[in-house]
PDB file of C-alpha atoms in Angstrom:
ATOM      1  CA  UNK A 988       0.000   0.000   0.000  1.00  0.00           C
ATOM      2  CA  UNK A 989       1.923   3.017  -1.241  1.00  0.00           C
ATOM      3  CA  UNK A 990       1.491   6.087  -3.412  1.00  0.00           C
ATOM      4  CA  UNK A 991       5.222   6.268  -4.246  1.00  0.00           C
ATOM      5  CA  UNK A 992       5.367   4.689  -7.697  1.00  0.00           C
ATOM      6  CA  UNK A 993       9.154   4.184  -7.570  1.00  0.00           C
ATOM      7  CA  UNK A 994       8.923   2.304  -4.273  1.00  0.00           C
ATOM      8  CA  UNK A 995       6.064   0.166  -5.578  1.00  0.00           C
ATOM      9  CA  UNK A 996       7.989  -0.671  -8.754  1.00  0.00           C
ATOM     10  CA  UNK A 997      11.110  -1.553  -6.757  1.00  0.00           C
ATOM     11  CA  UNK A 998       9.208  -3.879  -4.410  1.00  0.00           C
ATOM     12  CA  UNK A 999       7.331  -5.512  -7.294  1.00  0.00           C
ATOM     13  CA  UNK A1000      10.639  -6.175  -9.062  1.00  0.00           C
ATOM     14  CA  UNK A1001      12.158  -7.516  -5.864  1.00  0.00           C
ATOM     15  CA  UNK A1002       9.242  -9.893  -5.273  1.00  0.00           C
ATOM     16  CA  UNK A1003       8.406 -10.864  -8.863  1.00  0.00           C
ATOM     17  CA  UNK A1004       9.965 -14.328  -8.568  1.00  0.00           C
ATOM     18  CA  UNK A1005       8.494 -15.029  -5.153  1.00  0.00           C
ATOM     19  CA  UNK A1006       5.605 -17.439  -4.630  1.00  0.00           C
ATOM     20  CA  UNK A1007       3.398 -14.564  -3.461  1.00  0.00           C
ATOM     21  CA  UNK A1008       0.583 -12.848  -5.339  1.00  0.00           C
ATOM     22  CA  UNK A1009       1.244  -9.131  -5.181  1.00  0.00           C
ATOM     23  CA  UNK A1010      -1.708  -6.758  -4.857  1.00  0.00           C
ATOM     24  CA  UNK A1011      -0.938  -3.048  -5.105  1.00  0.00           C
ATOM     25  CA  UNK A1012      -3.033  -0.052  -4.164  1.00  0.00           C
ATOM     26  CA  UNK A1013      -2.215   3.517  -3.248  1.00  0.00           C
ATOM     27  CA  UNK A1014      -5.499   4.092  -1.396  1.00  0.00           C
ATOM     28  CA  UNK A1015      -5.578   3.216   2.296  1.00  0.00           C
ATOM     29  CA  UNK A1016      -9.372   2.958   2.565  1.00  0.00           C
ATOM     30  CA  UNK A1017      -9.539   0.735  -0.529  1.00  0.00           C
ATOM     31  CA  UNK A1018      -6.787  -1.450   0.918  1.00  0.00           C
ATOM     32  CA  UNK A1019      -8.547  -1.784   4.266  1.00  0.00           C
ATOM     33  CA  UNK A1020     -11.803  -2.824   2.594  1.00  0.00           C
ATOM     34  CA  UNK A1021      -9.968  -5.337   0.405  1.00  0.00           C
ATOM     35  CA  UNK A1022      -8.198  -6.778   3.446  1.00  0.00           C
ATOM     36  CA  UNK A1023     -11.494  -7.124   5.313  1.00  0.00           C
ATOM     37  CA  UNK A1024     -13.170  -8.890   2.381  1.00  0.00           C
ATOM     38  CA  UNK A1025     -10.405 -11.505   2.007  1.00  0.00           C
ATOM     39  CA  UNK A1026      -8.196 -11.565   5.109  1.00  0.00           C
ATOM     40  CA  UNK A1027      -7.082 -15.147   4.450  1.00  0.00           C
ATOM     41  CA  UNK A1028      -5.561 -14.132   1.113  1.00  0.00           C
ATOM     42  CA  UNK A1029      -2.816 -12.023   2.709  1.00  0.00           C
ATOM     43  CA  UNK A1030       0.451 -13.311   4.189  1.00  0.00           C
ATOM     44  CA  UNK A1031       1.839  -9.836   4.897  1.00  0.00           C
ATOM     45  CA  UNK A1032       1.198  -6.169   4.267  1.00  0.00           C
ATOM     46  CA  UNK A1033       3.837  -3.692   3.123  1.00  0.00           C
ATOM     47  CA  UNK A1034       2.624  -0.262   4.146  1.00  0.00           C
ATOM     48  CA  UNK A1035       4.254   2.897   2.837  1.00  0.00           C
ATOM     49  CA  UNK A1036       4.030   6.301   4.458  1.00  0.00           C
ATOM     50  CA  UNK A1037       2.579   8.061   1.424  1.00  0.00           C
ATOM     51  CA  UNK A1038      -0.947   6.722   0.846  1.00  0.00           C
ATOM     52  CA  UNK A1039      -4.252   8.258  -0.191  1.00  0.00           C
ATOM     53  CA  UNK A1040      -7.411   8.822   1.879  1.00  0.00           C
ATOM     54  CA  UNK A1041      -6.012   7.855   5.283  1.00  0.00           C
ATOM     55  CA  UNK A1042      -2.808   8.404   7.236  1.00  0.00           C
ATOM     56  CA  UNK A1043      -0.595   5.287   7.195  1.00  0.00           C
ATOM     57  CA  UNK A1044      -0.341   5.226  11.007  1.00  0.00           C
ATOM     58  CA  UNK A1045      -4.128   5.408  11.272  1.00  0.00           C
ATOM     59  CA  UNK A1046      -4.448   2.563   8.755  1.00  0.00           C
ATOM     60  CA  UNK A1047      -1.960   0.515  10.769  1.00  0.00           C
ATOM     61  CA  UNK A1048      -4.099   1.140  13.863  1.00  0.00           C
ATOM     62  CA  UNK A1049      -7.246   0.024  11.995  1.00  0.00           C
ATOM     63  CA  UNK A1050      -5.495  -3.154  10.834  1.00  0.00           C
ATOM     64  CA  UNK A1051      -4.136  -4.053  14.262  1.00  0.00           C
ATOM     65  CA  UNK A1052      -7.506  -3.273  15.888  1.00  0.00           C
ATOM     66  CA  UNK A1053      -9.389  -5.620  13.567  1.00  0.00           C
ATOM     67  CA  UNK A1054      -9.831  -9.154  14.881  1.00  0.00           C
ATOM     68  CA  UNK A1055      -9.788 -10.419  11.270  1.00  0.00           C
ATOM     69  CA  UNK A1056      -6.536  -8.644  10.375  1.00  0.00           C
ATOM     70  CA  UNK A1057      -4.469  -8.186  13.511  1.00  0.00           C
ATOM     71  CA  UNK A1058      -2.384 -11.343  12.989  1.00  0.00           C
ATOM     72  CA  UNK A1059      -1.214 -10.356   9.482  1.00  0.00           C
ATOM     73  CA  UNK A1060       2.369  -9.026   9.711  1.00  0.00           C
ATOM     74  CA  UNK A1061       2.727  -5.396   8.620  1.00  0.00           C
ATOM     75  CA  UNK A1062       6.013  -4.038   7.316  1.00  0.00           C
ATOM     76  CA  UNK A1063       6.208  -0.247   7.485  1.00  0.00           C
ATOM     77  CA  UNK A1064       8.249   0.984   4.533  1.00  0.00           C
ATOM     78  CA  UNK A1065       9.808   4.394   4.050  1.00  0.00           C
ATOM     79  CA  UNK A1066      11.254   5.011   0.593  1.00  0.00           C
ATOM     80  CA  UNK A1067      13.786   7.780   0.182  1.00  0.00           C
TER      81      UNK A1067
END
């Protein structure tokens, strides 16, 4: 979840040969709704600081406060 296109591209390239399905969005509210609809489809969340419609720290709080999502590891990412 990031609005920094360079960071997203870098992470996609880094993970392209991994066994994971990569889902990208730059919108925090959209991401939260997607996570709630299919929590079992996510092994981890990479959360950037620059996202749309919600502060990344607030989104992290929503994720960790949700009984359906709180066990999914979240990696906070800060691209420079």
